[in-house]
């Protein structure tokens, strides 16, 4: 046997080691993937939307008459009782500012009223003199009549003249009162603001002449539309009253294509309202009137109001008020024992759906028929069985028959 040189053995060993290294480096390895198990569990399909709470029957207290609204004493959140709590007080408005022409006209009217009053007082004096003369004349005729110095007709005429003079005196006195009232009325047109303030309700926070407006319902003040003292016309809103404890509901603006999938009685899960646990409710009604609204991206959308009532205990949502933000999940379909697969395991294949099922460490392409899909889970109608293992997020490197193993974290 020919001896082998040691150097040759070393070179051969080195070649073998390098070959084994390259063989190991380029040997196909199992792809690491995320796996999930098919199982029967509860599944539901929901319509998710932002919503806000509102008081079902809120009352806007308005000005019953035009006038000066005194500062509102109640504050938002205050409790009110129907027919008892005074929520607003209304006083007569202050006089308006006169322009130069109107002021001159009012001054002339005052002068004319003063002259008319002086004339009426002079007429009273004249009527008083006439009445005294007629009374003396009638008394004289009564003394002469028993002696037949005057006829009965002359006596009657004298007494008639006396009564007529008395009536004229009363008319003159009434005319004086009339002229005094006219003068007072015309002088009121020239009343200054300082004089008006002295007679107004400003110095008395609760004057007798102020009209008191009481709460139409029992509940709480939701908001003050006008708090400070001001002059308002009839019908102007002052504040809004409601009962958020027992009359609260939720309004969700659904896309019209989603609204047609819902119906009264559908279960609603109320989340992100500020509490620790979700609340429950149900669809009370879907309004038949849609409206146009633009999204944050400027996309025109048709929206429909869905009215949701609470089905949980009132104590569970007593912290909520009018106009609070929430998020709702309207359950349009659910199954307690659906065979479900993660939606991330599905991919399109020849117009249908397929998954990669793991069998003996290899990916096996399997077509499936799905039912409902909520974006997270998909209902499996056929193609998979309970406890099957599927690959999540299959990439381009995953093909039928490829070796796979669970990703190690």
Short mmCIF file of C-alpha atoms in Angstrom, two decimals:
data_model
loop_
_atom_site.label_atom_id
_atom_site.label_comp_id
_atom_site.label_asym_id
_atom_site.label_seq_id
_atom_site.Cartn_x
_atom_site.Cartn_y
_atom_site.Cartn_z
CA UNK A 1 0.00 0.00 0.00
CA UNK A 2 1.36 3.32 -1.05
CA UNK A 3 1.70 5.69 1.86
CA UNK A 4 -0.27 8.91 1.85
CA UNK A 5 1.56 12.01 2.71
CA UNK A 6 0.32 13.92 5.77
CA UNK A 7 0.05 17.09 3.74
CA UNK A 8 -2.37 15.45 1.36
CA UNK A 9 -4.52 14.27 4.24
CA UNK A 10 -4.68 17.77 5.64
CA UNK A 11 -5.70 19.24 2.29
CA UNK A 12 -8.37 16.57 1.81
CA UNK A 13 -9.74 17.16 5.28
CA UNK A 14 -9.87 20.90 4.64
CA UNK A 15 -11.74 20.37 1.38
CA UNK A 16 -14.25 18.12 3.12
CA UNK A 17 -14.82 20.67 5.90
CA UNK A 18 -15.32 23.51 3.41
CA UNK A 19 -17.70 21.38 1.40
CA UNK A 20 -19.71 20.49 4.45
CA UNK A 21 -19.83 24.16 5.40
CA UNK A 22 -21.18 25.21 2.01
CA UNK A 23 -23.60 22.29 2.04
CA UNK A 24 -24.93 23.41 5.40
CA UNK A 25 -25.08 27.05 4.35
CA UNK A 26 -27.05 26.42 1.17
CA UNK A 27 -29.17 23.54 2.37
CA UNK A 28 -32.93 24.47 2.16
CA UNK A 29 -34.24 25.38 5.58
CA UNK A 30 -37.77 25.43 6.91
CA UNK A 31 -39.37 28.88 6.69
CA UNK A 32 -40.33 30.38 10.01
CA UNK A 33 -43.99 31.41 10.00
CA UNK A 34 -46.75 32.50 12.35
CA UNK A 35 -49.33 29.79 12.92
CA UNK A 36 -52.94 29.72 14.12
CA UNK A 37 -55.35 26.92 14.97
CA UNK A 38 -58.81 26.60 13.46
CA UNK A 39 -61.43 26.38 16.18
CA UNK A 40 -65.11 26.75 16.90
CA UNK A 41 -65.79 29.93 18.84
CA UNK A 42 -68.06 32.93 19.12
CA UNK A 43 -67.95 35.20 16.09
CA UNK A 44 -69.84 38.37 15.26
CA UNK A 45 -69.96 40.93 12.48
CA UNK A 46 -70.36 44.51 13.61
CA UNK A 47 -70.72 47.98 12.15
CA UNK A 48 -68.33 50.24 14.04
CA UNK A 49 -69.02 53.96 14.22
CA UNK A 50 -68.42 56.98 16.40
CA UNK A 51 -71.50 58.29 18.20
CA UNK A 52 -72.58 60.78 20.83
CA UNK A 53 -75.16 60.87 23.58
CA UNK A 54 -78.12 63.21 23.72
CA UNK A 55 -81.16 63.83 25.86
CA UNK A 56 -84.19 62.49 24.01
CA UNK A 57 -86.60 65.27 24.99
CA UNK A 58 -84.74 68.49 25.69
CA UNK A 59 -86.61 71.74 26.21
CA UNK A 60 -85.29 75.08 24.99
CA UNK A 61 -86.62 77.84 27.25
CA UNK A 62 -87.24 80.93 25.10
CA UNK A 63 -88.32 84.51 25.71
CA UNK A 64 -92.14 84.54 25.97
CA UNK A 65 -92.16 88.29 25.25
CA UNK A 66 -89.63 90.83 24.08
CA UNK A 67 -87.83 92.54 26.94
CA UNK A 68 -84.74 92.77 29.06
CA UNK A 69 -83.43 89.41 30.27
CA UNK A 70 -81.91 89.75 33.72
CA UNK A 71 -78.77 87.76 34.47
CA UNK A 72 -79.63 84.07 34.70
CA UNK A 73 -79.05 82.72 38.22
CA UNK A 74 -79.00 78.99 37.40
CA UNK A 75 -75.93 77.25 36.01
CA UNK A 76 -75.38 74.28 33.72
CA UNK A 77 -75.88 71.10 35.73
CA UNK A 78 -78.24 72.61 38.31
CA UNK A 79 -81.30 70.54 39.18
CA UNK A 80 -84.68 72.13 38.41
CA UNK A 81 -88.25 71.23 39.36
CA UNK A 82 -91.21 71.52 37.03
CA UNK A 83 -93.25 74.66 37.73
CA UNK A 84 -91.15 75.58 40.79
CA UNK A 85 -87.62 76.57 39.82
CA UNK A 86 -87.33 80.07 38.37
CA UNK A 87 -84.90 79.80 35.46
CA UNK A 88 -85.19 83.32 34.00
CA UNK A 89 -86.58 86.77 34.80
CA UNK A 90 -87.66 89.29 32.19
CA UNK A 91 -88.04 93.04 32.83
CA UNK A 92 -89.24 95.84 30.54
CA UNK A 93 -86.57 97.12 28.20
CA UNK A 94 -84.91 100.53 28.72
CA UNK A 95 -85.87 103.43 26.40
CA UNK A 96 -84.14 103.70 23.07
CA UNK A 97 -81.72 106.49 22.15
CA UNK A 98 -83.46 109.45 20.44
CA UNK A 99 -81.98 111.11 17.39
CA UNK A 100 -81.95 114.90 17.09
CA UNK A 101 -85.12 115.11 15.03
CA UNK A 102 -87.10 112.82 17.32
CA UNK A 103 -85.84 114.66 20.39
CA UNK A 104 -86.94 118.03 18.94
CA UNK A 105 -90.34 116.57 18.07
CA UNK A 106 -90.71 115.18 21.58
CA UNK A 107 -89.73 118.55 23.10
CA UNK A 108 -92.32 120.33 20.98
CA UNK A 109 -94.93 117.77 22.00
CA UNK A 110 -94.13 118.42 25.68
CA UNK A 111 -94.51 122.18 25.17
CA UNK A 112 -97.84 121.66 23.42
CA UNK A 113 -99.03 119.37 26.20
CA UNK A 114 -98.06 121.95 28.84
CA UNK A 115 -99.97 124.66 26.96
CA UNK A 116 -103.01 122.41 26.61
CA UNK A 117 -102.89 121.71 30.36
CA UNK A 118 -102.75 125.44 31.15
CA UNK A 119 -105.73 126.01 28.84
CA UNK A 120 -107.66 123.21 30.52
CA UNK A 121 -107.00 124.69 33.97
CA UNK A 122 -108.26 128.08 32.78
CA UNK A 123 -111.40 126.40 31.48
CA UNK A 124 -111.90 124.87 34.93
CA UNK A 125 -111.79 128.32 36.51
CA UNK A 126 -114.29 129.68 33.98
CA UNK A 127 -116.59 126.68 34.46
CA UNK A 128 -116.39 127.13 38.24
CA UNK A 129 -117.46 130.79 37.93
CA UNK A 130 -120.32 129.83 35.62
CA UNK A 131 -121.42 127.08 38.02
CA UNK A 132 -121.43 129.48 41.02
CA UNK A 133 -123.44 132.07 39.10
CA UNK A 134 -125.99 129.48 37.90
CA UNK A 135 -126.37 128.13 41.45
CA UNK A 136 -127.05 131.63 42.86
CA UNK A 137 -129.48 132.38 40.04
CA UNK A 138 -131.39 129.15 40.63
CA UNK A 139 -131.58 129.84 44.40
CA UNK A 140 -132.96 133.32 43.72
CA UNK A 141 -135.66 131.95 41.42
CA UNK A 142 -136.64 129.40 44.06
CA UNK A 143 -137.16 132.21 46.59
CA UNK A 144 -139.27 134.28 44.17
CA UNK A 145 -141.45 131.46 42.96
CA UNK A 146 -143.70 131.22 46.07
CA UNK A 147 -144.60 134.92 45.55
CA UNK A 148 -145.38 134.37 41.84
CA UNK A 149 -142.62 136.81 40.97
CA UNK A 150 -141.30 134.31 38.40
CA UNK A 151 -143.03 131.60 36.48
CA UNK A 152 -142.42 127.90 36.93
CA UNK A 153 -140.85 127.78 33.51
CA UNK A 154 -138.31 130.42 34.48
CA UNK A 155 -137.44 128.44 37.63
CA UNK A 156 -137.00 125.27 35.63
CA UNK A 157 -134.71 127.03 33.17
CA UNK A 158 -132.60 128.41 36.01
CA UNK A 159 -132.19 124.99 37.62
CA UNK A 160 -131.34 123.45 34.23
CA UNK A 161 -128.71 126.11 33.67
CA UNK A 162 -127.22 125.34 37.11
CA UNK A 163 -127.05 121.60 36.42
CA UNK A 164 -125.51 122.24 32.99
CA UNK A 165 -122.90 124.50 34.55
CA UNK A 166 -122.08 121.81 37.13
CA UNK A 167 -121.64 119.24 34.35
CA UNK A 168 -119.44 121.66 32.42
CA UNK A 169 -117.26 122.08 35.50
CA UNK A 170 -116.83 118.30 35.80
CA UNK A 171 -115.96 118.11 32.11
CA UNK A 172 -113.36 120.82 32.54
CA UNK A 173 -111.81 119.04 35.53
CA UNK A 174 -111.75 115.74 33.57
CA UNK A 175 -110.08 117.57 30.70
CA UNK A 176 -107.37 118.74 33.12
CA UNK A 177 -106.69 115.16 34.18
CA UNK A 178 -106.56 114.15 30.52
CA UNK A 179 -104.06 116.91 29.72
CA UNK A 180 -101.93 115.93 32.72
CA UNK A 181 -101.77 112.35 31.43
CA UNK A 182 -100.84 113.60 27.95
CA UNK A 183 -98.08 115.72 29.44
CA UNK A 184 -96.74 112.76 31.42
CA UNK A 185 -96.79 110.61 28.28
CA UNK A 186 -94.93 113.16 26.18
CA UNK A 187 -92.37 113.79 28.93
CA UNK A 188 -91.69 110.03 29.05
CA UNK A 189 -90.42 110.26 25.47
CA UNK A 190 -87.62 112.52 26.74
CA UNK A 191 -86.70 110.32 29.72
CA UNK A 192 -82.92 109.93 30.01
CA UNK A 193 -81.14 106.66 30.70
CA UNK A 194 -80.31 107.71 34.26
CA UNK A 195 -83.96 108.49 34.96
CA UNK A 196 -84.97 105.20 33.37
CA UNK A 197 -82.47 103.30 35.50
CA UNK A 198 -83.96 104.78 38.67
CA UNK A 199 -87.33 103.36 37.73
CA UNK A 200 -86.05 100.14 36.13
CA UNK A 201 -85.35 96.80 37.72
CA UNK A 202 -81.57 97.19 37.64
CA UNK A 203 -81.33 98.20 41.30
CA UNK A 204 -83.40 95.18 42.37
CA UNK A 205 -82.24 91.72 41.21
CA UNK A 206 -85.72 90.23 41.68
CA UNK A 207 -88.24 93.05 41.06
CA UNK A 208 -91.94 92.46 41.38
CA UNK A 209 -92.65 93.78 37.90
CA UNK A 210 -90.23 91.25 36.33
CA UNK A 211 -91.83 88.30 34.54
CA UNK A 212 -90.70 85.02 36.10
CA UNK A 213 -90.12 82.06 33.77
CA UNK A 214 -90.28 78.67 35.51
CA UNK A 215 -88.89 75.32 34.42
CA UNK A 216 -91.24 73.36 32.12
CA UNK A 217 -89.89 69.97 33.30
CA UNK A 218 -87.97 68.38 36.14
CA UNK A 219 -84.36 67.62 35.28
CA UNK A 220 -81.12 69.54 34.92
CA UNK A 221 -79.93 72.61 33.07
CA UNK A 222 -78.00 71.25 30.08
CA UNK A 223 -76.54 74.53 28.85
CA UNK A 224 -76.97 78.29 29.06
CA UNK A 225 -77.50 79.88 25.68
CA UNK A 226 -77.70 83.40 27.13
CA UNK A 227 -76.39 84.03 30.64
CA UNK A 228 -75.65 87.74 30.86
CA UNK A 229 -78.24 90.50 31.07
CA UNK A 230 -79.35 91.65 27.64
CA UNK A 231 -82.34 92.74 25.58
CA UNK A 232 -83.86 89.92 23.52
CA UNK A 233 -86.80 89.63 21.14
CA UNK A 234 -89.71 87.29 21.68
CA UNK A 235 -88.78 83.67 20.96
CA UNK A 236 -85.03 84.08 21.53
CA UNK A 237 -83.55 80.96 23.25
CA UNK A 238 -82.20 81.40 26.78
CA UNK A 239 -81.28 77.94 28.09
CA UNK A 240 -81.84 74.22 27.48
CA UNK A 241 -83.24 71.79 30.05
CA UNK A 242 -83.40 67.98 30.00
CA UNK A 243 -83.09 64.87 32.15
CA UNK A 244 -79.83 63.06 31.30
CA UNK A 245 -80.36 60.47 34.04
CA UNK A 246 -83.53 58.85 32.70
CA UNK A 247 -83.89 60.28 29.18
CA UNK A 248 -80.49 59.64 27.59
CA UNK A 249 -79.94 57.99 24.21
CA UNK A 250 -77.14 57.62 21.67
CA UNK A 251 -77.10 58.87 18.09
CA UNK A 252 -74.78 57.24 15.56
CA UNK A 253 -74.41 58.65 12.06
CA UNK A 254 -74.18 55.51 9.90
CA UNK A 255 -73.27 55.34 6.26
CA UNK A 256 -76.45 54.70 4.31
CA UNK A 257 -75.03 51.41 2.98
CA UNK A 258 -74.49 50.28 6.58
CA UNK A 259 -77.85 51.56 7.78
CA UNK A 260 -79.72 49.19 5.47
CA UNK A 261 -78.01 46.25 7.19
CA UNK A 262 -79.34 47.18 10.62
CA UNK A 263 -82.81 46.94 12.10
CA UNK A 264 -84.51 47.87 15.37
CA UNK A 265 -83.58 45.45 18.13
CA UNK A 266 -80.01 44.79 16.97
CA UNK A 267 -77.60 44.48 19.89
CA UNK A 268 -75.13 47.31 20.40
CA UNK A 269 -71.84 47.32 22.32
CA UNK A 270 -70.90 50.79 23.59
CA UNK A 271 -67.16 51.31 24.06
CA UNK A 272 -64.64 54.10 24.74
CA UNK A 273 -67.16 56.15 26.68
CA UNK A 274 -64.79 56.69 29.60
CA UNK A 275 -65.79 53.80 31.85
CA UNK A 276 -63.92 50.62 32.65
CA UNK A 277 -66.41 48.22 31.02
CA UNK A 278 -68.44 48.41 27.80
CA UNK A 279 -72.13 49.30 28.03
CA UNK A 280 -74.97 47.55 26.23
CA UNK A 281 -77.81 48.90 24.15
CA UNK A 282 -79.99 48.15 21.17
CA UNK A 283 -81.17 49.90 18.04
CA UNK A 284 -84.41 51.72 18.76
CA UNK A 285 -85.02 53.12 15.29
CA UNK A 286 -83.33 54.05 12.03
CA UNK A 287 -84.40 57.47 10.80
CA UNK A 288 -85.79 57.42 7.25
CA UNK A 289 -84.18 60.74 6.31
CA UNK A 290 -80.58 60.70 5.10
CA UNK A 291 -78.26 63.69 4.87
CA UNK A 292 -75.00 64.59 3.17
CA UNK A 293 -71.83 64.93 5.22
CA UNK A 294 -68.19 65.40 4.26
CA UNK A 295 -65.56 63.18 5.83
CA UNK A 296 -62.25 64.41 7.23
CA UNK A 297 -60.73 63.72 3.80
CA UNK A 298 -63.39 65.78 2.05
CA UNK A 299 -65.31 62.79 0.68
CA UNK A 300 -69.04 63.33 0.31
CA UNK A 301 -71.01 60.70 2.22
CA UNK A 302 -74.66 59.93 2.77
CA UNK A 303 -75.37 59.41 6.44
CA UNK A 304 -78.40 58.20 8.40
CA UNK A 305 -79.06 58.66 12.11
CA UNK A 306 -79.40 55.45 14.13
CA UNK A 307 -81.01 55.96 17.54
CA UNK A 308 -79.70 53.63 20.26
CA UNK A 309 -81.25 53.12 23.68
CA UNK A 310 -79.43 51.79 26.71
CA UNK A 311 -80.30 48.29 27.94
CA UNK A 312 -77.88 48.31 30.88
CA UNK A 313 -78.71 49.64 34.32
CA UNK A 314 -79.03 53.41 34.64
CA UNK A 315 -76.39 53.38 37.34
CA UNK A 316 -73.88 52.02 34.81
CA UNK A 317 -74.02 55.14 32.64
CA UNK A 318 -74.97 57.82 35.17
CA UNK A 319 -71.66 59.60 34.52
CA UNK A 320 -72.66 60.28 30.91
CA UNK A 321 -74.29 63.55 29.95
CA UNK A 322 -75.64 65.29 26.88
CA UNK A 323 -73.26 65.39 23.89
CA UNK A 324 -70.65 62.91 25.20
CA UNK A 325 -68.56 60.96 22.66
CA UNK A 326 -68.69 57.16 22.46
CA UNK A 327 -67.94 54.39 19.98
CA UNK A 328 -70.57 51.78 19.14
CA UNK A 329 -70.43 48.32 17.63
CA UNK A 330 -73.76 47.33 16.08
CA UNK A 331 -73.99 43.54 15.89
CA UNK A 332 -75.60 42.60 12.56
CA UNK A 333 -74.68 38.88 12.75
CA UNK A 334 -73.23 36.50 15.35
CA UNK A 335 -72.79 32.77 15.91
CA UNK A 336 -71.76 31.15 19.18
CA UNK A 337 -70.25 28.04 17.53
CA UNK A 338 -68.86 29.20 14.22
CA UNK A 339 -65.81 27.52 12.70
CA UNK A 340 -63.49 30.49 12.39
CA UNK A 341 -60.11 31.18 10.87
CA UNK A 342 -58.01 34.34 11.14
CA UNK A 343 -58.66 36.65 8.19
CA UNK A 344 -54.89 37.13 7.89
CA UNK A 345 -54.53 33.48 6.85
CA UNK A 346 -56.69 33.91 3.73
CA UNK A 347 -55.45 34.81 0.27
CA UNK A 348 -57.01 34.96 -3.16
CA UNK A 349 -56.67 31.99 -5.51
CA UNK A 350 -58.41 31.64 -8.89
CA UNK A 351 -61.21 33.97 -7.87
CA UNK A 352 -61.79 32.19 -4.59
CA UNK A 353 -60.15 31.92 -1.22
CA UNK A 354 -57.39 29.63 0.00
CA UNK A 355 -55.10 29.03 2.97
CA UNK A 356 -51.84 27.26 3.62
CA UNK A 357 -52.53 24.39 5.99
CA UNK A 358 -49.56 22.87 7.84
CA UNK A 359 -49.38 19.08 7.43
CA UNK A 360 -46.31 17.19 8.71
CA UNK A 361 -44.22 20.34 8.75
CA UNK A 362 -45.04 21.33 5.18
CA UNK A 363 -47.35 24.01 3.77
CA UNK A 364 -50.31 22.52 1.93
CA UNK A 365 -52.41 24.81 -0.24
CA UNK A 366 -56.12 24.34 0.49
CA UNK A 367 -59.08 26.13 -1.07
CA UNK A 368 -61.79 27.13 1.37
CA UNK A 369 -65.30 28.50 1.23
CA UNK A 370 -65.94 31.33 3.64
CA UNK A 371 -69.10 32.94 4.92
CA UNK A 372 -69.01 36.05 7.07
CA UNK A 373 -65.82 38.03 7.46
CA UNK A 374 -65.42 40.81 10.00
CA UNK A 375 -61.86 41.73 9.05
CA UNK A 376 -60.36 39.81 11.96
CA UNK A 377 -62.08 36.44 11.71
CA UNK A 378 -63.68 34.59 8.82
CA UNK A 379 -66.39 31.97 9.02
CA UNK A 380 -65.24 28.71 7.38
CA UNK A 381 -68.00 26.85 5.56
CA UNK A 382 -65.81 24.15 3.99
CA UNK A 383 -62.18 23.27 3.33
CA UNK A 384 -60.92 23.21 6.93
CA UNK A 385 -61.68 21.26 10.06
CA UNK A 386 -61.54 22.03 13.73
CA UNK A 387 -57.94 21.97 15.12
CA UNK A 388 -56.30 22.41 11.70
CA UNK A 389 -53.21 24.61 11.70
CA UNK A 390 -52.86 27.41 9.14
CA UNK A 391 -50.17 29.94 8.27
CA UNK A 392 -50.75 33.62 9.04
CA UNK A 393 -49.64 36.31 6.60
CA UNK A 394 -48.24 33.90 3.98
CA UNK A 395 -45.54 35.58 1.90
CA UNK A 396 -44.15 34.88 -1.57
CA UNK A 397 -41.66 32.39 -0.15
CA UNK A 398 -44.47 30.12 1.02
CA UNK A 399 -45.48 27.71 -1.73
CA UNK A 400 -47.29 24.42 -1.77
CA UNK A 401 -45.05 21.77 -0.19
CA UNK A 402 -42.59 24.19 1.39
CA UNK A 403 -41.09 23.18 4.73
CA UNK A 404 -42.24 25.48 7.54
CA UNK A 405 -41.79 25.78 11.25
CA UNK A 406 -43.30 27.99 13.92
CA UNK A 407 -41.56 31.29 14.35
CA UNK A 408 -39.56 31.55 17.53
CA UNK A 409 -39.90 34.84 19.37
#
